[in-house]
Structures are given as C-alpha cells and as structure tokens.
GROMACS .gro file of C-alpha atoms in nm:
model
  332
    1MET     CA    1  -3.782   5.297  -1.725
    2VAL     CA    2  -3.551   5.072  -1.943
    3LEU     CA    3  -3.227   4.958  -1.771
    4PRO     CA    4  -2.914   4.903  -1.970
    5ASP     CA    5  -2.805   4.558  -1.995
    6LYS     CA    6  -2.482   4.387  -2.021
    7PRO     CA    7  -2.443   4.406  -2.412
    8VAL     CA    8  -2.528   4.763  -2.391
    9ARG     CA    9  -2.235   4.826  -2.131
   10ARG     CA   10  -2.000   4.619  -2.354
   11SER     CA   11  -2.103   4.861  -2.638
   12ALA     CA   12  -2.019   5.177  -2.426
   13LEU     CA   13  -1.672   4.999  -2.314
   14ARG     CA   14  -1.605   4.930  -2.680
   15TRP     CA   15  -1.683   5.266  -2.794
   16LEU     CA   16  -1.458   5.415  -2.520
   17ALA     CA   17  -1.178   5.181  -2.625
   18PHE     CA   18  -1.205   5.284  -2.988
   19LEU     CA   19  -1.197   5.641  -2.865
   20PHE     CA   20  -0.883   5.600  -2.668
   21PHE     CA   21  -0.697   5.436  -2.945
   22GLY     CA   22  -0.832   5.687  -3.198
   23LEU     CA   23  -0.712   5.974  -2.978
   24ALA     CA   24  -0.369   5.795  -2.954
   25LEU     CA   25  -0.350   5.808  -3.337
   26LEU     CA   26  -0.458   6.162  -3.346
   27PHE     CA   27  -0.184   6.237  -3.088
   28ALA     CA   28   0.075   6.063  -3.302
   29ALA     CA   29  -0.023   6.280  -3.620
   30ILE     CA   30   0.002   6.597  -3.407
   31ALA     CA   31   0.340   6.488  -3.261
   32ALA     CA   32   0.454   6.405  -3.613
   33SER     CA   33   0.344   6.745  -3.747
   34ALA     CA   34   0.519   6.937  -3.472
   35GLY     CA   35   0.845   6.732  -3.535
   36ASP     CA   36   0.901   6.705  -3.159
   37MET     CA   37   1.018   6.348  -3.067
   38PHE     CA   38   0.968   6.425  -2.684
   39PHE     CA   39   0.591   6.399  -2.730
   40PHE     CA   40   0.625   6.049  -2.890
   41ARG     CA   41   0.850   5.933  -2.614
   42LEU     CA   42   0.619   6.061  -2.355
   43GLY     CA   43   0.324   5.894  -2.522
   44THR     CA   44   0.508   5.577  -2.547
   45GLU     CA   45   0.601   5.578  -2.169
   46ALA     CA   46   0.219   5.646  -2.091
   47LEU     CA   47   0.134   5.352  -2.298
   48ILE     CA   48   0.394   5.128  -2.126
   49TYR     CA   49   0.276   5.235  -1.785
   50GLY     CA   50  -0.082   5.172  -1.915
   51GLY     CA   51   0.005   4.801  -1.958
   52LEU     CA   52   0.132   4.794  -1.590
   53ALA     CA   53  -0.195   4.956  -1.497
   54LEU     CA   54  -0.397   4.680  -1.698
   55SER     CA   55  -0.224   4.407  -1.506
   56VAL     CA   56  -0.329   4.600  -1.177
   57ASP     CA   57  -0.694   4.620  -1.282
   58MET     CA   58  -0.703   4.250  -1.375
   59LEU     CA   59  -0.623   4.182  -1.008
   60LEU     CA   60  -0.789   4.483  -0.845
   61GLY     CA   61  -1.098   4.536  -1.046
   62LYS     CA   62  -1.174   4.200  -1.169
   63THR     CA   63  -1.038   3.959  -0.900
   64GLY     CA   64  -1.071   4.187  -0.587
   65LEU     CA   65  -0.693   4.148  -0.507
   66LEU     CA   66  -0.486   4.471  -0.435
   67PRO     CA   67  -0.148   4.410  -0.555
   68LEU     CA   68   0.093   4.666  -0.403
   69GLY     CA   69   0.405   4.498  -0.547
   70GLN     CA   70   0.281   4.470  -0.906
   71ALA     CA   71   0.617   4.671  -0.990
   72LEU     CA   72   0.810   4.369  -0.915
   73PHE     CA   73   0.693   4.201  -1.249
   74PHE     CA   74   0.710   4.523  -1.433
   75GLY     CA   75   1.084   4.574  -1.328
   76PHE     CA   76   1.150   4.192  -1.365
   77GLY     CA   77   1.043   4.201  -1.720
   78ALA     CA   78   1.242   4.511  -1.793
   79TYR     CA   79   1.564   4.354  -1.653
   80VAL     CA   80   1.507   4.030  -1.838
   81SER     CA   81   1.454   4.215  -2.172
   82ALA     CA   82   1.756   4.443  -2.123
   83LEU     CA   83   1.985   4.146  -2.022
   84VAL     CA   84   1.866   3.945  -2.331
   85LEU     CA   85   1.920   4.251  -2.573
   86LYS     CA   86   2.253   4.342  -2.440
   87ASN     CA   87   2.433   3.994  -2.363
   88PHE     CA   88   2.255   3.763  -2.617
   89ALA     CA   89   2.110   3.918  -2.921
   90PRO     CA   90   1.929   4.236  -2.992
   91SER     CA   91   1.616   4.057  -3.100
   92PHE     CA   92   1.274   4.180  -2.973
   93TRP     CA   93   1.121   3.847  -3.010
   94LEU     CA   94   1.371   3.654  -2.820
   95ALA     CA   95   1.349   3.931  -2.549
   96MET     CA   96   0.971   3.912  -2.518
   97LEU     CA   97   0.974   3.517  -2.511
   98ALA     CA   98   1.238   3.524  -2.232
   99VAL     CA   99   1.019   3.749  -2.036
  100LEU     CA  100   0.709   3.564  -2.098
  101VAL     CA  101   0.880   3.236  -1.965
  102CYS     CA  102   1.042   3.402  -1.663
  103THR     CA  103   0.757   3.610  -1.541
  104THR     CA  104   0.533   3.292  -1.571
  105VAL     CA  105   0.772   3.113  -1.322
  106VAL     CA  106   0.824   3.410  -1.097
  107GLY     CA  107   0.448   3.489  -1.113
  108PHE     CA  108   0.357   3.132  -1.020
  109ILE     CA  109   0.612   3.129  -0.730
  110GLY     CA  110   0.499   3.469  -0.612
  111GLY     CA  111   0.137   3.363  -0.633
  112VAL     CA  112   0.160   3.042  -0.459
  113ILE     CA  113   0.297   3.254  -0.159
  114ALA     CA  114   0.079   3.541  -0.170
  115ILE     CA  115  -0.265   3.411  -0.278
  116ARG     CA  116  -0.310   3.187   0.016
  117ALA     CA  117  -0.344   3.534   0.225
  118LYS     CA  118  -0.670   3.754   0.173
  119GLY     CA  119  -0.746   4.126   0.197
  120VAL     CA  120  -0.489   4.339   0.348
  121TYR     CA  121  -0.248   4.040   0.410
  122PHE     CA  122  -0.233   3.967   0.047
  123ALA     CA  123  -0.163   4.329  -0.035
  124LEU     CA  124   0.115   4.333   0.233
  125ILE     CA  125   0.271   4.019   0.113
  126SER     CA  126   0.292   4.134  -0.246
  127PHE     CA  127   0.440   4.455  -0.120
  128GLY     CA  128   0.681   4.262   0.074
  129LEU     CA  129   0.785   4.042  -0.210
  130ALA     CA  130   0.849   4.351  -0.434
  131GLN     CA  131   1.065   4.499  -0.158
  132VAL     CA  132   1.290   4.199  -0.120
  133VAL     CA  133   1.348   4.159  -0.484
  134SER     CA  134   1.403   4.520  -0.546
  135LYS     CA  135   1.665   4.540  -0.256
  136VAL     CA  136   1.833   4.217  -0.397
  137VAL     CA  137   1.869   4.386  -0.744
  138PHE     CA  138   1.976   4.712  -0.592
  139ASN     CA  139   2.270   4.530  -0.422
  140THR     CA  140   2.377   4.291  -0.712
  141ARG     CA  141   2.670   4.424  -0.883
  142GLN     CA  142   2.614   4.193  -1.183
  143LEU     CA  143   2.294   4.376  -1.234
  144GLY     CA  144   2.445   4.716  -1.222
  145ALA     CA  145   2.352   4.755  -0.849
  146SER     CA  146   2.199   5.110  -0.802
  147ASP     CA  147   2.306   5.216  -1.147
  148GLY     CA  148   2.106   4.975  -1.315
  149ILE     CA  149   2.192   4.848  -1.672
  150ILE     CA  150   2.300   5.119  -1.923
  151GLY     CA  151   2.365   5.095  -2.293
  152VAL     CA  152   2.087   4.861  -2.388
  153PRO     CA  153   2.083   4.816  -2.760
  154VAL     CA  154   1.782   4.932  -2.949
  155PRO     CA  155   1.635   4.631  -3.159
  156LYS     CA  156   1.473   4.642  -3.515
  157ILE     CA  157   1.165   4.453  -3.466
  158SER     CA  158   1.067   4.244  -3.762
  159LEU     CA  159   0.693   4.213  -3.844
  160GLY     CA  160   0.708   4.017  -4.174
  161LEU     CA  161   0.677   4.261  -4.452
  162ILE     CA  162   0.789   4.554  -4.258
  163THR     CA  163   1.051   4.620  -3.977
  164VAL     CA  164   1.003   4.860  -3.711
  165ASP     CA  165   1.314   5.040  -3.566
  166ALA     CA  166   1.270   5.112  -3.203
  167ALA     CA  167   1.520   5.399  -3.233
  168SER     CA  168   1.243   5.576  -3.440
  169ALA     CA  169   1.026   5.741  -3.171
  170GLY     CA  170   0.727   5.768  -3.396
  171ALA     CA  171   0.748   5.421  -3.531
  172PHE     CA  172   0.807   5.269  -3.176
  173PHE     CA  173   0.519   5.469  -3.041
  174LEU     CA  174   0.277   5.313  -3.291
  175PHE     CA  175   0.427   4.960  -3.236
  176VAL     CA  176   0.376   4.999  -2.857
  177LEU     CA  177   0.025   5.128  -2.923
  178LEU     CA  178  -0.029   4.799  -3.127
  179VAL     CA  179   0.121   4.582  -2.841
  180ILE     CA  180  -0.104   4.749  -2.574
  181GLY     CA  181  -0.411   4.729  -2.801
  182ILE     CA  182  -0.345   4.337  -2.826
  183LEU     CA  183  -0.303   4.311  -2.454
  184TYR     CA  184  -0.612   4.510  -2.386
  185ALA     CA  185  -0.835   4.321  -2.639
  186SER     CA  186  -0.693   3.985  -2.515
  187ILE     CA  187  -0.776   4.071  -2.137
  188SER     CA  188  -1.117   4.207  -2.241
  189TYR     CA  189  -1.199   3.890  -2.412
  190LEU     CA  190  -1.054   3.680  -2.143
  191MET     CA  191  -1.286   3.859  -1.878
  192GLU     CA  192  -1.606   3.755  -2.088
  193THR     CA  193  -1.512   3.388  -2.095
  194PRO     CA  194  -1.620   3.140  -1.803
  195PHE     CA  195  -1.258   3.195  -1.659
  196GLY     CA  196  -1.348   3.565  -1.640
  197ARG     CA  197  -1.678   3.518  -1.507
  198GLN     CA  198  -1.560   3.316  -1.232
  199LEU     CA  199  -1.292   3.574  -1.136
  200SER     CA  200  -1.604   3.821  -1.092
  201ALA     CA  201  -1.778   3.568  -0.889
  202ILE     CA  202  -1.469   3.532  -0.662
  203ARG     CA  203  -1.457   3.903  -0.632
  204ALA     CA  204  -1.839   3.925  -0.525
  205ASN     CA  205  -1.841   3.621  -0.317
  206GLU     CA  206  -1.558   3.375  -0.281
  207HIS     CA  207  -1.740   3.158  -0.032
  208ARG     CA  208  -2.017   3.089  -0.252
  209VAL     CA  209  -1.792   3.007  -0.544
  210ALA     CA  210  -1.615   2.739  -0.314
  211PHE     CA  211  -1.954   2.610  -0.191
  212LEU     CA  212  -2.050   2.556  -0.563
  213GLY     CA  213  -1.749   2.334  -0.603
  214PHE     CA  214  -1.479   2.551  -0.778
  215ASP     CA  215  -1.141   2.620  -0.624
  216PRO     CA  216  -1.112   2.995  -0.576
  217TRP     CA  217  -0.732   2.955  -0.524
  218ARG     CA  218  -0.657   2.807  -0.850
  219TYR     CA  219  -0.850   3.086  -1.036
  220LYS     CA  220  -0.686   3.351  -0.836
  221LEU     CA  221  -0.326   3.194  -0.894
  222ALA     CA  222  -0.407   3.190  -1.253
  223ALA     CA  223  -0.516   3.548  -1.267
  224PHE     CA  224  -0.193   3.638  -1.067
  225VAL     CA  225   0.026   3.483  -1.327
  226LEU     CA  226  -0.149   3.635  -1.616
  227ALA     CA  227  -0.120   3.969  -1.459
  228ALA     CA  228   0.256   3.911  -1.399
  229ASN     CA  229   0.273   3.837  -1.775
  230VAL     CA  230   0.098   4.138  -1.863
  231ALA     CA  231   0.315   4.360  -1.643
  232GLY     CA  232   0.639   4.177  -1.757
  233LEU     CA  233   0.560   4.220  -2.120
  234SER     CA  234   0.491   4.594  -2.064
  235GLY     CA  235   0.811   4.628  -1.873
  236ALA     CA  236   1.005   4.461  -2.141
  237LEU     CA  237   0.942   4.745  -2.366
  238TYR     CA  238   1.102   5.013  -2.133
  239PRO     CA  239   1.456   4.949  -2.207
  240MET     CA  240   1.374   4.969  -2.573
  241LEU     CA  241   1.251   5.301  -2.508
  242ARG     CA  242   1.499   5.454  -2.275
  243GLY     CA  243   1.821   5.248  -2.334
  244PHE     CA  244   1.864   5.174  -1.983
  245ILE     CA  245   1.693   5.047  -1.667
  246SER     CA  246   1.733   5.086  -1.285
  247PRO     CA  247   1.589   4.911  -0.971
  248ASP     CA  248   1.361   5.214  -0.927
  249LEU     CA  249   1.130   5.025  -1.170
  250MET     CA  250   1.064   4.780  -0.895
  251PHE     CA  251   0.999   5.023  -0.617
  252PHE     CA  252   0.669   5.089  -0.437
  253GLN     CA  253   0.634   5.435  -0.621
  254VAL     CA  254   0.579   5.243  -0.954
  255SER     CA  255   0.316   5.023  -0.804
  256GLY     CA  256   0.142   5.307  -0.629
  257ASN     CA  257   0.127   5.500  -0.940
  258ALA     CA  258  -0.030   5.217  -1.135
  259ILE     CA  259  -0.284   5.190  -0.868
  260ILE     CA  260  -0.371   5.549  -0.877
  261ASN     CA  261  -0.386   5.537  -1.269
  262VAL     CA  262  -0.637   5.258  -1.233
  263ILE     CA  263  -0.843   5.430  -0.959
  264VAL     CA  264  -0.853   5.753  -1.147
  265GLY     CA  265  -0.942   5.585  -1.481
  266GLY     CA  266  -1.204   5.371  -1.328
  267THR     CA  267  -1.154   5.038  -1.138
  268GLY     CA  268  -1.286   4.739  -1.312
  269THR     CA  269  -1.320   4.872  -1.656
  270LEU     CA  270  -0.977   4.805  -1.793
  271ILE     CA  271  -0.989   5.082  -2.041
  272GLY     CA  272  -0.994   5.323  -1.754
  273ALA     CA  273  -0.651   5.204  -1.668
  274LEU     CA  274  -0.518   5.330  -2.024
  275TYR     CA  275  -0.703   5.667  -1.971
  276GLY     CA  276  -0.570   5.714  -1.630
  277SER     CA  277  -0.220   5.636  -1.731
  278ALA     CA  278  -0.225   5.861  -2.032
  279ILE     CA  279  -0.380   6.151  -1.825
  280LEU     CA  280  -0.153   6.123  -1.518
  281THR     CA  281   0.161   6.056  -1.716
  282VAL     CA  282   0.110   6.378  -1.921
  283LEU     CA  283   0.006   6.562  -1.608
  284ARG     CA  284   0.322   6.457  -1.421
  285SER     CA  285   0.535   6.579  -1.716
  286VAL     CA  286   0.365   6.904  -1.734
  287VAL     CA  287   0.379   6.985  -1.358
  288GLY     CA  288   0.731   6.835  -1.339
  289SER     CA  289   0.851   7.107  -1.578
  290PHE     CA  290   0.744   7.354  -1.319
  291THR     CA  291   0.837   7.188  -0.970
  292GLU     CA  292   1.006   6.875  -0.866
  293HIS     CA  293   0.722   6.816  -0.636
  294HIS     CA  294   0.485   6.677  -0.889
  295GLN     CA  295   0.396   6.380  -0.670
  296ILE     CA  296   0.209   6.614  -0.439
  297VAL     CA  297  -0.016   6.719  -0.711
  298ILE     CA  298  -0.064   6.336  -0.817
  299GLY     CA  299  -0.157   6.262  -0.446
  300VAL     CA  300  -0.406   6.550  -0.435
  301ILE     CA  301  -0.569   6.433  -0.757
  302PHE     CA  302  -0.579   6.088  -0.615
  303VAL     CA  303  -0.742   6.200  -0.285
  304VAL     CA  304  -1.003   6.408  -0.467
  305SER     CA  305  -1.085   6.123  -0.696
  306VAL     CA  306  -1.141   5.887  -0.405
  307ILE     CA  307  -1.364   6.117  -0.226
  308PHE     CA  308  -1.565   6.275  -0.507
  309PHE     CA  309  -1.547   6.045  -0.796
  310PRO     CA  310  -1.493   5.699  -0.659
  311LYS     CA  311  -1.609   5.537  -0.971
  312GLY     CA  312  -1.329   5.704  -1.172
  313LEU     CA  313  -1.339   5.885  -1.509
  314ILE     CA  314  -1.489   5.578  -1.710
  315GLY     CA  315  -1.710   5.486  -1.425
  316TYR     CA  316  -1.894   5.818  -1.475
  317LEU     CA  317  -1.901   5.819  -1.856
  318ILE     CA  318  -2.031   5.448  -1.896
  319PRO     CA  319  -2.392   5.545  -1.756
  320ALA     CA  320  -2.423   5.833  -1.996
  321LEU     CA  321  -2.318   5.625  -2.300
  322GLU     CA  322  -2.549   5.334  -2.175
  323ARG     CA  323  -2.836   5.560  -2.173
  324TYR     CA  324  -2.737   5.675  -2.514
  325TRP     CA  325  -2.730   5.322  -2.658
  326VAL     CA  326  -3.059   5.234  -2.503
  327ARG     CA  327  -3.220   5.528  -2.663
  328LYS     CA  328  -3.046   5.414  -2.982
  329GLY     CA  329  -3.157   5.058  -2.960
  330VAL     CA  330  -2.810   4.914  -2.947
  331THR     CA  331  -2.785   4.566  -2.794
  332ASN     CA  332  -2.453   4.420  -2.888
   0.00000   0.00000   0.00000
C-alpha cells in the first residue's frame, strides 16, 4: 500500500483552497445575475468571520491553544477601524495600518499575560481578558457604550489603477475575498516555514521542543500576536460592511461561533475555517429567517460534528483526495 506523503497532502489542501475561492467567484456571478445585494452582503460577512476563524485555527489547530477570547481582537480591530474612518479620514489603508499597529500592541500585552498559562487555564485567561475589555467598551460613553458607533463612513479603496467603492456590495465582496485570500495564503506559507514547523512541534510535544533548546513561550507569543493581527484585520472590514459596530463583536458568542466554524470545517487545515464559516453563516441566515432560535440548530450541528465527524468536513475530504493524487502520481 502506498501511503500519501506530505507533498500529496499539500496538493489536496491546495486543490480545496482553489475550489473554495472558485465557488466564491461562482457565488458572486450568481448573486450579480440575481441582482440581490443581500447575497453579496451575506457572503462578505461569511468571509469576514472566516478571517476570524483563520486566526482561531492558527492557535487551536497549529499551536494547540484554545482561544476562547479571540473576539477581543476582532472587535478591537472593528473599533479602531471605525474610529479612524469616522474621526480622522475615510481612508482604508490608514484604518488598516492603525489596526495592525494596535492589535500588535494589544496582542503582545494579552499574550504576555495568557501564554504563561497552559491548557484550560490559557483558555480561561483569554476568555477573561475578552470579557473585561468588552465590559469596559460597553460602559464607555466615548465609544458609544451599548449602542456602539454608528454612521461609519464607507471608504473608497484605491488599488492603484482601480478604486473599489465599499458602498458597492458586489465590488466590496470581491475585495474582501481578495483580502481573505491573501491572509489565507500568507498563513499557509508561514506554517510551512521553520517557524510554522516549530509551532506544530510545540503542539505535539512542548517539553521536547524545550529540551532541544528552543523557547516554546516565544514561539507561542509570536503566534498569538500574529493571530491577533489576522483577527483584527478581519474585524476592521466589518464597519465598512455594516456602517456601524457594537460591543457585541467582542462577546463570547463571536469567539464561540468562530471555534465552531473551525471544528465543523476541520481543525488544523486552515481552509476548513473558511468552509465552516461560509456554511454556518449561510445556515444561520436561512434558519434565522424561520426562527429566532437559530443558535440551537448551530449547537446541534456542533455536537453532531464533534461526536460523529471529529475531523471536520475537510478532515474527511483530504484522505479521499490524497488517494486520488497518489493514483495520479502527484507529488508536489
């Protein structure tokens, strides 16, 4: 029996990634032909939450850290973006730069506090940090308190030869698809570097990594900060889509949904985070049109996935694709 090797697995994951973005473009074509902007906005929301799920999978699937408070950085990025767009200049690039700098600082501080703990204690500390910050934002009048920030101006995004108007649902969907594609490709590449392999080694056996002379804490801190950046940059797109933000973006439900998206899609695959987010965001919308208790349906799906499909959607598709690539003689 010929066992699939790592290059074959990469081929399978690459094919699934191309399939996802191809399906997203097909979705855009169908939505454009239907002339219904709701589908574009729903798809854009799924992609934005997919970015948050990518950051969760970086920690959960690649490093072995369960981030119960990842919504902290998602919401933080949304607030920084909204404040820059509303109070300084409606500049996409200025907002994203501000988010990148701020999430790096906040991610470093949060990481220094949380990374010292392990296992469930890390999860609880990350949860606690998110709860504290969300409550502070919820009670801060200058940040809109419970009402959040409304009336966020929609920027025009200059890409050199072309300008994307974020007010155009179709154009903004394609732009967000490009951003999420760049984030996914960057993270995937990073996980294949020595840094990424060290994270995988830490997830497998942290004590052995330390015995070999590496400092697991520094690697985990770097991963935590990078995941904060990804979550923050994804969150920065939210006020451009909705025109407002609220403290709800930092609540545990957002973190919990992102974790569910990752597990349903396939933990540790990265592309599974995007599939899971797309499927469950659409499902929430469909079920929500019939009942306000859509979270019950999502909860049932999560329980069924964990019990009967613990590897997630992509986790079960990869072996079939690996066997196909082996039969075809694909090695890279």
